[in-house]
Tab-separated table of C-alpha atoms and ligand atoms in Angstrom:
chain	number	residue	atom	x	y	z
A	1183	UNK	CA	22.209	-14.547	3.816
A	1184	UNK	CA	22.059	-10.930	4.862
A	1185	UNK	CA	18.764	-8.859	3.748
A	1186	UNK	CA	19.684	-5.724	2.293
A	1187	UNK	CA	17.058	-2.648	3.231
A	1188	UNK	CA	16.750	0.569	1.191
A	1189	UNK	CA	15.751	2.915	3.745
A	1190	UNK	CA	14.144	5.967	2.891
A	1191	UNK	CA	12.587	8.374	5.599
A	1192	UNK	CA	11.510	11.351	3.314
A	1193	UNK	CA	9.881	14.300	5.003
A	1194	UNK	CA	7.763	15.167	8.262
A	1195	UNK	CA	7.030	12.343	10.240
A	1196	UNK	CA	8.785	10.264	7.606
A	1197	UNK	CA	11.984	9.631	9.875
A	1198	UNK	CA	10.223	9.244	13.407
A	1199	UNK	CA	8.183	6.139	11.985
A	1200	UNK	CA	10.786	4.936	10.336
A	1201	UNK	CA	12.996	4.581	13.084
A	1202	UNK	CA	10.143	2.801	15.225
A	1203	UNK	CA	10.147	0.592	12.258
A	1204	UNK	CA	13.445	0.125	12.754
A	1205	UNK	CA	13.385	-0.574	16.306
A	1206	UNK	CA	11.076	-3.878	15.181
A	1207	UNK	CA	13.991	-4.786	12.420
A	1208	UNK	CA	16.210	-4.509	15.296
A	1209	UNK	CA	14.626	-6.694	17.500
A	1210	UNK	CA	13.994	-9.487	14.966
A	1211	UNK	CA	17.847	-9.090	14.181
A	1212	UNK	CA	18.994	-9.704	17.884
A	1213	UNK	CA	16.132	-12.013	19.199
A	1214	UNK	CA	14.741	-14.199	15.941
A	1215	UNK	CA	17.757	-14.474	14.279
A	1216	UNK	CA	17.043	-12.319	11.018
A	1217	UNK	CA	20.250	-11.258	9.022
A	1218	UNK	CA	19.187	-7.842	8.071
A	1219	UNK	CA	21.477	-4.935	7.094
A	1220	UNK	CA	20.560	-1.028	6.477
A	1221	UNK	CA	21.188	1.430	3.737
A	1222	UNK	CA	19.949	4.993	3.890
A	1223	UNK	CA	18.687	7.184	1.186
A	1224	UNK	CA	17.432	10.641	0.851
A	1225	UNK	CA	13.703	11.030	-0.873
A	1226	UNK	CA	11.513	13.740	-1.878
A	1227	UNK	CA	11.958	17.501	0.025
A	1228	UNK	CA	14.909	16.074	2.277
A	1229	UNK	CA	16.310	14.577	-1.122
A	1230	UNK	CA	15.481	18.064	-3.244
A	1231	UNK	CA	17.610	20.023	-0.308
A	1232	UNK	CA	20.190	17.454	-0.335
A	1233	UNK	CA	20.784	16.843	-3.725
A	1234	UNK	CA	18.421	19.143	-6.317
A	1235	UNK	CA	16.453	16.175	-6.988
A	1236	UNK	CA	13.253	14.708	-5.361
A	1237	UNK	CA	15.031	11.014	-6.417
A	1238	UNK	CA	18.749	11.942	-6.825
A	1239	UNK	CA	21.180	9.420	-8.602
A	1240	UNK	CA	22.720	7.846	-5.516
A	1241	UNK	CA	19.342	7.005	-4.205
A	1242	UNK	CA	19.028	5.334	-7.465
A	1243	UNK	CA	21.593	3.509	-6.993
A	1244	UNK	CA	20.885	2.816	-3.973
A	1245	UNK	CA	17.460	1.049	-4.078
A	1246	UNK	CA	18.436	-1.082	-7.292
A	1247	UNK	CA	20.781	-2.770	-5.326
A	1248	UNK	CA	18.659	-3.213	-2.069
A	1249	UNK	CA	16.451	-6.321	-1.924
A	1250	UNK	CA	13.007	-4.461	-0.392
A	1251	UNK	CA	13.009	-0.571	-0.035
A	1252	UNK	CA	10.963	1.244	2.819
A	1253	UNK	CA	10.113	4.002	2.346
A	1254	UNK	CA	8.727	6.995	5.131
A	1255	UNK	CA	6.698	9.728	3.370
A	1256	UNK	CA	7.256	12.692	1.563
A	1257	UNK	CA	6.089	16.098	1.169
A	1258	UNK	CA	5.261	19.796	3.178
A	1259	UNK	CA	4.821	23.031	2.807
A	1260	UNK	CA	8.553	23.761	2.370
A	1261	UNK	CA	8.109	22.575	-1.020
A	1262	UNK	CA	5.105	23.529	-2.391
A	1263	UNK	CA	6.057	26.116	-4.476
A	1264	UNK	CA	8.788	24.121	-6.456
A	1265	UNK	CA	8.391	23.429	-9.994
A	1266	UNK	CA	6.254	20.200	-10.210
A	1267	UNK	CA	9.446	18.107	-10.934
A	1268	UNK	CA	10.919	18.944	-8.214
A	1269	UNK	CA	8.644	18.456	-5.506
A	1270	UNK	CA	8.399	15.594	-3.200
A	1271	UNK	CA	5.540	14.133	-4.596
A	1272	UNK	CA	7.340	13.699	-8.486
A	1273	UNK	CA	10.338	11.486	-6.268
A	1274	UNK	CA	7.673	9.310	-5.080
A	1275	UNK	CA	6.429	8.697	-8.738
A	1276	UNK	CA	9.831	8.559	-10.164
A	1277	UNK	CA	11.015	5.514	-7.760
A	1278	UNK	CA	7.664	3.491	-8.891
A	1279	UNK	CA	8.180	3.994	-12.395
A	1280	UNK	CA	12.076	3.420	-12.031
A	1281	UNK	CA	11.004	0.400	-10.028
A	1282	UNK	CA	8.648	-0.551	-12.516
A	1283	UNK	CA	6.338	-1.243	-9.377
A	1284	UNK	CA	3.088	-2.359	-11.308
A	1285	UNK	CA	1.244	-3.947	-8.512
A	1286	UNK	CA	-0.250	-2.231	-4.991
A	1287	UNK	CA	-1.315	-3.772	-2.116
A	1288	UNK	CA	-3.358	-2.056	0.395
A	1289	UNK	CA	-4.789	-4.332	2.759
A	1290	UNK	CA	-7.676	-3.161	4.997
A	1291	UNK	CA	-8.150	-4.630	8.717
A	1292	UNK	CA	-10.480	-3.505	10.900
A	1293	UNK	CA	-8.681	-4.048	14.214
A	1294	UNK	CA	-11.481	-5.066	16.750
A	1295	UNK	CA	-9.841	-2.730	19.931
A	1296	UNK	CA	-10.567	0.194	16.945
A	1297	UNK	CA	-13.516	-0.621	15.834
A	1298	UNK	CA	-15.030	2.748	16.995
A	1299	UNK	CA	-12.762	4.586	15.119
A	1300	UNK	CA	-14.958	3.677	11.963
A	1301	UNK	CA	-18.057	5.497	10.564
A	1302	UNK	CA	-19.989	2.479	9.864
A	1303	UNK	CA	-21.665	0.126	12.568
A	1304	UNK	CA	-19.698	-2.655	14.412
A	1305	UNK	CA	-21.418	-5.278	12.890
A	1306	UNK	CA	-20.702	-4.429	9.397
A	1307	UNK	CA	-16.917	-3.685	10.042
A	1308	UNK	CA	-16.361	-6.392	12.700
A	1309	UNK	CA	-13.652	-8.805	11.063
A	1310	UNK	CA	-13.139	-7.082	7.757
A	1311	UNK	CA	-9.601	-8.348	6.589
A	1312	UNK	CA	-9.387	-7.037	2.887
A	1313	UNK	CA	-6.409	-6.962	0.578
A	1314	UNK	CA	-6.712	-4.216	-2.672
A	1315	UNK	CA	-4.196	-5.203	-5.579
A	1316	UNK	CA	-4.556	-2.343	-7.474
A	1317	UNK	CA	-2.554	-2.061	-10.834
A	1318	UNK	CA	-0.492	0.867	-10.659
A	1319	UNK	CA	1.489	1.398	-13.790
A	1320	UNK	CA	-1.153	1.109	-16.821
A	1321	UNK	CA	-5.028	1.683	-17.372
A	1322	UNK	CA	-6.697	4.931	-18.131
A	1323	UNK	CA	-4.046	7.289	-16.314
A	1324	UNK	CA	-1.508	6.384	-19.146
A	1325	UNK	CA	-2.613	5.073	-22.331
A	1326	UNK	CA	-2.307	7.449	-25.159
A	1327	UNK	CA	-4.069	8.738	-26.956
A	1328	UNK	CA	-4.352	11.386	-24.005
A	1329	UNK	CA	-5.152	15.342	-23.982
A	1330	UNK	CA	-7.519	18.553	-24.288
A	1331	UNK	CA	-8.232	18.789	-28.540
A	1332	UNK	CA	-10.062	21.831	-30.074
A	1333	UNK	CA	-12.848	20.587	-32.248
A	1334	UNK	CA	-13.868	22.305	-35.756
A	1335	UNK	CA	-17.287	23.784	-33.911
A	1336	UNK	CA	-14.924	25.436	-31.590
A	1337	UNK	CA	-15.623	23.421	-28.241
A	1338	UNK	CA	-12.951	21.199	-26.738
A	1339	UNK	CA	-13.130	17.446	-26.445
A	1340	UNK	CA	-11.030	16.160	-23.384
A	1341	UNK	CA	-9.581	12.511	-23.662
A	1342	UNK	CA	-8.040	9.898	-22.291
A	1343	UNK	CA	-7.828	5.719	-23.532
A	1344	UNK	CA	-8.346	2.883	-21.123
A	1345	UNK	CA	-5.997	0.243	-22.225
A	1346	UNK	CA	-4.485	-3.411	-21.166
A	1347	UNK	CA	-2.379	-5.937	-22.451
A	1348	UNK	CA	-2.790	-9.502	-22.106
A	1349	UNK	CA	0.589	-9.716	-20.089
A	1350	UNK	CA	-0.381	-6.270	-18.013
A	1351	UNK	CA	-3.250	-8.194	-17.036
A	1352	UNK	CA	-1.835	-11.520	-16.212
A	1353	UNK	CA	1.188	-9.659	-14.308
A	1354	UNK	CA	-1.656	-8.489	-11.544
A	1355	UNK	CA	-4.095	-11.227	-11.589
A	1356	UNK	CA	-0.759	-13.828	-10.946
A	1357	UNK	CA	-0.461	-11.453	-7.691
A	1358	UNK	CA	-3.831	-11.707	-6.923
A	1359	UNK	CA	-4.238	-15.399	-6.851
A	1360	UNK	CA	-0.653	-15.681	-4.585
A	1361	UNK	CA	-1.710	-13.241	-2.139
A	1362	UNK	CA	-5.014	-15.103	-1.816
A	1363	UNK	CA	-2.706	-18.415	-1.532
A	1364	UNK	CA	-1.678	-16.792	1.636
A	1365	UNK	CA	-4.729	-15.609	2.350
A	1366	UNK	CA	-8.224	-17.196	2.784
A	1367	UNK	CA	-8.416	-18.351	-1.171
A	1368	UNK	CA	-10.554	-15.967	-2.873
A	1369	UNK	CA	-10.070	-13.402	-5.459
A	1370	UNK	CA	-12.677	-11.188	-6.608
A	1371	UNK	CA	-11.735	-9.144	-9.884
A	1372	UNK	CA	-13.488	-5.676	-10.479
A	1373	UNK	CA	-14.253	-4.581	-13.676
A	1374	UNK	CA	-17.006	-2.672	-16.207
A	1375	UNK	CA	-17.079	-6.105	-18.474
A	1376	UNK	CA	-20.484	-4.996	-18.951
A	1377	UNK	CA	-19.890	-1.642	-20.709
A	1378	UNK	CA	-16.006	-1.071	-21.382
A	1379	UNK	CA	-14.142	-3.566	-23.748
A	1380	UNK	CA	-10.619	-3.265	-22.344
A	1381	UNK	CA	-12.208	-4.663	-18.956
A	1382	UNK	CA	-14.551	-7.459	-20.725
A	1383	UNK	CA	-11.102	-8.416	-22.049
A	1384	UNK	CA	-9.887	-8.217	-18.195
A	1385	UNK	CA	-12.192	-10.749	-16.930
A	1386	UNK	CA	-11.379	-13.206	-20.132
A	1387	UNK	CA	-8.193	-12.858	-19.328
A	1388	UNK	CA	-8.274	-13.507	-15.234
A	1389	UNK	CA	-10.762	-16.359	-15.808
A	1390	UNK	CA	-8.003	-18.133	-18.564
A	1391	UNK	CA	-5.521	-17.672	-16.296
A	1392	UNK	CA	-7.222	-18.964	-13.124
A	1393	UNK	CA	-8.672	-21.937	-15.326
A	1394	UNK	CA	-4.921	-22.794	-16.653
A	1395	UNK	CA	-2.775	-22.093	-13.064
A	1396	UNK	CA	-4.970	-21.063	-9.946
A	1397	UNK	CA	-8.092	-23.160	-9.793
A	1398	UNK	CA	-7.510	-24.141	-5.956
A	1399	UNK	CA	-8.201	-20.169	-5.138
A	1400	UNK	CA	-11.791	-19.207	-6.236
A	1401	UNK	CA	-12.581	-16.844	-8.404
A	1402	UNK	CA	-15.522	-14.262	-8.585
A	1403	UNK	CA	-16.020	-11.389	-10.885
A	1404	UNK	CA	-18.286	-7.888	-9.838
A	1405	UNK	CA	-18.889	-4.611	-11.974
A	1406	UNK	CA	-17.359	-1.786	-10.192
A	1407	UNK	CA	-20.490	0.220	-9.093
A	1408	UNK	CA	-21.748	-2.961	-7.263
A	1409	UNK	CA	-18.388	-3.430	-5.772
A	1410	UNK	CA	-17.969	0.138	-4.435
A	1411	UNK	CA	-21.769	-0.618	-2.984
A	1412	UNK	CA	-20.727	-3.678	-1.409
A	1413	UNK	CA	-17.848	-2.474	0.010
A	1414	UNK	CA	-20.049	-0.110	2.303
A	1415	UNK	CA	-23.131	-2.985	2.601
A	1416	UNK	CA	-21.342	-6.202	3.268
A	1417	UNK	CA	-17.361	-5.960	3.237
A	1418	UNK	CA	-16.490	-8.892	4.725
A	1419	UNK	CA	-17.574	-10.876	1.807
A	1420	UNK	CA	-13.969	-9.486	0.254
A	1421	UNK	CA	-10.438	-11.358	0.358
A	1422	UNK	CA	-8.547	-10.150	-2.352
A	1423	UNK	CA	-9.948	-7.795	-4.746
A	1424	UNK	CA	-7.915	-7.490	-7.697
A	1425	UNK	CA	-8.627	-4.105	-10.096
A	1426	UNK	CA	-7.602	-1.644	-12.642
A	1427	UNK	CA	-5.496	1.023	-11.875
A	1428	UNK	CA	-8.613	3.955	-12.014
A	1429	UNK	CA	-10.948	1.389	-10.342
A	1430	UNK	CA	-8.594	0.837	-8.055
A	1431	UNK	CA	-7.231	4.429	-7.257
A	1432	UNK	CA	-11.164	4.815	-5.804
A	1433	UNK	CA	-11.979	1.428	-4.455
A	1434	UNK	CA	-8.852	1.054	-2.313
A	1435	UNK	CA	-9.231	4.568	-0.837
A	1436	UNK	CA	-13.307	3.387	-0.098
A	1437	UNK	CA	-11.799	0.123	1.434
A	1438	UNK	CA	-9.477	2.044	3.772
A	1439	UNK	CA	-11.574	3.758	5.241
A	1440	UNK	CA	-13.797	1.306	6.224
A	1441	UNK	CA	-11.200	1.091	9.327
A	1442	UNK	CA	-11.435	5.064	9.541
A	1443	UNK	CA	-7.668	5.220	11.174
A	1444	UNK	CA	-5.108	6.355	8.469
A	1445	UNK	CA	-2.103	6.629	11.078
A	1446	UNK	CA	-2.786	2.180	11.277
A	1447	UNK	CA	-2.437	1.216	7.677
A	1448	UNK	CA	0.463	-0.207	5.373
A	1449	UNK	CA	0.820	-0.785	1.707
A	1450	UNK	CA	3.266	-2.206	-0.806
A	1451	UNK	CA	4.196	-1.802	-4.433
A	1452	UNK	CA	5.397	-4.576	-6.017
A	1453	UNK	CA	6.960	-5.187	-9.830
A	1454	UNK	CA	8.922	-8.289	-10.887
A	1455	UNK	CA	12.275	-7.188	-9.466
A	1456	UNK	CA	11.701	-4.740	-6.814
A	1457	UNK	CA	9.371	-3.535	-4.085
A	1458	UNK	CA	8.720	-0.698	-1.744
A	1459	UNK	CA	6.767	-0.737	1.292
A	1460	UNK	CA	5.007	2.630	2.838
A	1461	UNK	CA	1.986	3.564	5.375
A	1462	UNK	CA	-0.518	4.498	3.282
A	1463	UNK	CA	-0.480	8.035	4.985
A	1464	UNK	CA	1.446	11.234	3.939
A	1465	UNK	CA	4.238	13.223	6.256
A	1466	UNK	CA	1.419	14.822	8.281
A	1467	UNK	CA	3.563	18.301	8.861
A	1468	UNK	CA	1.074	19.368	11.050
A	1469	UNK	CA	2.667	17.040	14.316
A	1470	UNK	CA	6.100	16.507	12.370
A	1471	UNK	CA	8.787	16.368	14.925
A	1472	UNK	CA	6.484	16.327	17.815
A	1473	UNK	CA	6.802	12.327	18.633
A	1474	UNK	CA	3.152	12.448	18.402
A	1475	UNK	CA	2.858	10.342	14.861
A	1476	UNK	CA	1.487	6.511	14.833
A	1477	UNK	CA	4.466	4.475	13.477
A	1478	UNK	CA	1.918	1.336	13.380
A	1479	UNK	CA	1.337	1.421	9.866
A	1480	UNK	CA	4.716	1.610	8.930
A	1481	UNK	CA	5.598	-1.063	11.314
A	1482	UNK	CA	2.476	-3.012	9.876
A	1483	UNK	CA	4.723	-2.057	6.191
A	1484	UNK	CA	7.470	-4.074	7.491
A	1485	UNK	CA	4.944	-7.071	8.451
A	1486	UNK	CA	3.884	-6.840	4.664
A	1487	UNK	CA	7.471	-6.989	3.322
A	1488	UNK	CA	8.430	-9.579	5.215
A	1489	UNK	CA	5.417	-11.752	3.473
A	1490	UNK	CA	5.530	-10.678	0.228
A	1491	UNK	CA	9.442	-10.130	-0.410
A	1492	UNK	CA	11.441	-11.467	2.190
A	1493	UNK	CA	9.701	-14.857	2.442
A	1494	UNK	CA	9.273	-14.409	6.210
A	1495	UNK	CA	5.615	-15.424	6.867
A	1496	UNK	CA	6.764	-16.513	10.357
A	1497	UNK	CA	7.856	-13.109	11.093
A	1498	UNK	CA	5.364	-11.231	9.526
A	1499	UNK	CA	3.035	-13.279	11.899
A	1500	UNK	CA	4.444	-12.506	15.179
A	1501	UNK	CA	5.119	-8.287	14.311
A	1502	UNK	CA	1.559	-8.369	13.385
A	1503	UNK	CA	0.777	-10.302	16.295
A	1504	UNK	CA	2.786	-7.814	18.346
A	1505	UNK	CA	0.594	-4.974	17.556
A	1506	UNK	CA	-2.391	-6.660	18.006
A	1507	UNK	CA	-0.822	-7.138	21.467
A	1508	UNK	CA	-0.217	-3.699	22.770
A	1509	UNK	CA	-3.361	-2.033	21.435
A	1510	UNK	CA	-5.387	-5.331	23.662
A	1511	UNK	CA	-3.535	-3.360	26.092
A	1512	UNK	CA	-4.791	-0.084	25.281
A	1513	UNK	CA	-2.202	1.757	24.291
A	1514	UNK	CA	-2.941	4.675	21.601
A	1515	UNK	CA	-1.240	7.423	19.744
A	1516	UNK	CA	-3.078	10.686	19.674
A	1517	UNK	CA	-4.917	9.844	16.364
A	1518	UNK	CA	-6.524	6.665	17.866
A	1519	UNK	CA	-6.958	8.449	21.375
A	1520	UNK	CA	-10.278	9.288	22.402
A	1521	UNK	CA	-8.545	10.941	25.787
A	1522	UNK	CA	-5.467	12.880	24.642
A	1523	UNK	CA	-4.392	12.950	28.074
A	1524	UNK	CA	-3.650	9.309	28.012
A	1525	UNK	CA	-2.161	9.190	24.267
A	1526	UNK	CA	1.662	8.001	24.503
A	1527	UNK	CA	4.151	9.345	21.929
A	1528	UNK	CA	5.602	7.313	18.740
A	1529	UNK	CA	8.605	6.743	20.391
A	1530	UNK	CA	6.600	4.834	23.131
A	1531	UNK	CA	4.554	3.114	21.012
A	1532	UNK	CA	7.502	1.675	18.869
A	1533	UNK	CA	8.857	0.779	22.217
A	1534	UNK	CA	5.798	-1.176	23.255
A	1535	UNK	CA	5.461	-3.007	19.973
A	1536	UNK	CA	9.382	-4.400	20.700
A	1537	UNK	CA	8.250	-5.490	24.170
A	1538	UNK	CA	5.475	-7.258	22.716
A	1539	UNK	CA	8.047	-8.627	20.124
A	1540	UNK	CA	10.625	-9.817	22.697
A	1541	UNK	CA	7.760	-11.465	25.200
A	1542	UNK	CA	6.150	-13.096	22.200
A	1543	UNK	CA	9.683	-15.194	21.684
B	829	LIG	P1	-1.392	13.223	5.597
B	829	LIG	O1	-1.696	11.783	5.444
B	829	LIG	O2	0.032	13.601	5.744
B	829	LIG	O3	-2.180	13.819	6.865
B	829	LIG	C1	-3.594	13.829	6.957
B	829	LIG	C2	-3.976	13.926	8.444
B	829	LIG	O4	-3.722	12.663	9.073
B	829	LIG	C3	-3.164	14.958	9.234
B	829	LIG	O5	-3.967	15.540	10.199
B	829	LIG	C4	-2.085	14.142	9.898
B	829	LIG	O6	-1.599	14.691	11.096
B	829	LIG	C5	-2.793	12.814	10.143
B	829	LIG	N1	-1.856	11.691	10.048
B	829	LIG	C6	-1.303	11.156	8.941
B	829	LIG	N2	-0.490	10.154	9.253
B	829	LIG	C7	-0.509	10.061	10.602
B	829	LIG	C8	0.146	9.211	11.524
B	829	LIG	N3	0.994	8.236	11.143
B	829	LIG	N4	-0.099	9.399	12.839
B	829	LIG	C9	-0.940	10.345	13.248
B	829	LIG	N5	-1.601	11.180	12.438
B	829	LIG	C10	-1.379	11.035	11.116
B	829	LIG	O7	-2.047	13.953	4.334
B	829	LIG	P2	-1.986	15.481	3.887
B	829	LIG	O8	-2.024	16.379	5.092
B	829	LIG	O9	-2.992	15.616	2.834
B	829	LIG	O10	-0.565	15.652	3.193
B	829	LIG	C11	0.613	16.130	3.857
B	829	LIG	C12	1.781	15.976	2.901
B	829	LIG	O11	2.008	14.591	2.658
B	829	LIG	C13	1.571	16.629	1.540
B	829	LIG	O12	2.775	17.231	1.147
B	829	LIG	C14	1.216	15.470	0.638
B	829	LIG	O13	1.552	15.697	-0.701
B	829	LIG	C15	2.049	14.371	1.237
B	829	LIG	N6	1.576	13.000	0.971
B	829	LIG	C16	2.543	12.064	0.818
B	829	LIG	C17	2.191	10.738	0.654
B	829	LIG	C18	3.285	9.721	0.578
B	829	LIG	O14	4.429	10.030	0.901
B	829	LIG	N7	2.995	8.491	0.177
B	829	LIG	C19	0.838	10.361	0.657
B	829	LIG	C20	-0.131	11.347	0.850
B	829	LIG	C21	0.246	12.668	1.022
């Protein structure tokens, strides 16, 4: 059966990664035998000049009828001084609420050829493989009551309410435990059981349901200042770590940089009936249509939905194992490059990663 792809390149380097990312798809289509078709779609500043809308109807459309969307980035300076609907950034939120995409996925791997791209010392990053689920759609930055009150002594109180559901939790702890099934087995959930109720009612919750349906992945539990500590002391002790959507805004951003290249890491957003896949990075203007941008981490995006969506392990595998291949053999964008002289261009580098692909048949 064909795969249908929602493809949306956005803004900046959004379309030159893309179509390295492409390239891949294209390979796996003519030398591994994967039925996979293309639909484009305009998002964010591309999508406001197209259509008036940061996510017009037809790209509506479009992705509910796709089975995986991926998705470039969005935003520049062009828009910037649009009304905050319209910029590029309010698309991007309006697709993961349409999507109802509750669930984010932001693995961390230090890649050993980088490992001097990182601020901490080779022996603490040296094999770090982490996965963040992050809930994305609930938590602190939407429960009401929410807002800026005047009190009767005439200061202000400031507010917001940290809320979950039994089902909100269960939704992302389910994730949690099936990642780690494809993983190496272990969840660790991060919470503030010790001071915040909603959260002591998090880890009743993840223990009930690991007790009742996931008892061959193990389970651990860690306050969130101790986590954020260990991330920095010890981070390979972490497989999955599975958090609130606050706790996991910070952590996730802490865990990516444990690898200190942005250009080299992929995420996904996941909700019952849809999911998006994106680098974690934004549409860098400042080298936009230079061919200068690393298109790994959207190519890396591509390894992720072919896991987590497509049911492709296999080929998740051997992409992944394709980029492992050409940076063995040196090869490095700009933002990786130590020696700009040597750097080779995006277009190069998603060229390199299809070799890789095609030798590694
Ligand atoms: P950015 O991630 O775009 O860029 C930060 C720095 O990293 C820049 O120097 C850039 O050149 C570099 N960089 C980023 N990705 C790279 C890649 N693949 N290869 C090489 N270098 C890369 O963040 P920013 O500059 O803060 O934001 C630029 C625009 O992107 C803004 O409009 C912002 O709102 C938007 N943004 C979008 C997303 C998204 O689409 N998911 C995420 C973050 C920021």
């Amino acid at each position: 059966m064909t795969v249908n792809l929602a493809i949306l390149p956005g803004d900046g380097i959004g379309p030159e990664i893309v179509a390295e990312a492409i390239k891949v798809l294209n390979v796996l289509k003519a030398d591994f035998a994967f039925d996979v078709a293309y639909r484009y779609g305009v998002i964010g500043g591309a999508a406001y000049d197209a259509e008036g809308s940061p996510y017009p109807d037809s790209t509506r459309a479009l992705v509910h009828d796709c089975d995986a969307v991926l998705l470039g980035a969005v935003g520049g300076p062009k828009w910037e001084p649009l009304d905050k609907p319209s910029r590029p950034e309010a698309g991007l939120l309006a697709i993961r609420a349409d999507l109802g995409l509750f669930a984010n996925y932001r693995p961390t791997k230090v890649h050993p050829q980088l490992r001097d791209a990182s601020t901490l010392k080779p022996e603490v990053i040296d094999g770090v493989d982490i996965m963040v689920v992050r809930e994305l759609v609930s938590g602190i930055y939407f429960g009401q009551p929410r807002g800026v009150e005047e009190l009767p002594d005439g200061q202000k109180r400031g507010f917001n309410t940290l809320e979950y559901t039994t089902s909100e939790i269960e939704r992302i702890a389910r994730k949690a435990f099936e990642a780690a099934r494809l993983r190496r087995g272990q969840v660790c959930s991060i919470d503030k059981a010790n001071v915040l109720e909603s959260t002591e009612y998090w880890r009743t919750v993840v223990t009930e349901l690991h007790a009742k349906e996931y008892a061959d992945v193990s389970l651990s539990h860690m306050y969130v200042d101790n986590a954020a500590m260990q991330l920095i002391r010890n981070p390979k002790q972490f497989d999955v770590m599975v958090t609130t959507n606050l706790f996991g805004d910070i952590l996730s951003d802490e865990a990516s940089m444990l690898t200190g290249s942005i250009g080299m890491l992929p995420s996904a957003s996941i909700g019952e009936n849809f999911a998006m896949y994106e680098p974690i990075h934004g549409s860098a203007p400042d080298i936009a249509g230079e061919n200068k941008a690393n298109p790994l981490a959207t190519i890396l995006s591509v390894a992720m939905m072919l896991r987590y969506t497509l049911n492709r392990e296999d080929l998740a595998n051997r992409v992944e194992a394709a980029v492992e291949q050409v940076l063995d053999g040196g090869l490095r964008t700009a933002d990786l490059s130590a020696d700009l002289a040597t750097a080779v261009s995006c277009s190069d580098m998603g060229e390199a990663v299809c070799q890789a692909l095609r030798e590694g048949k």
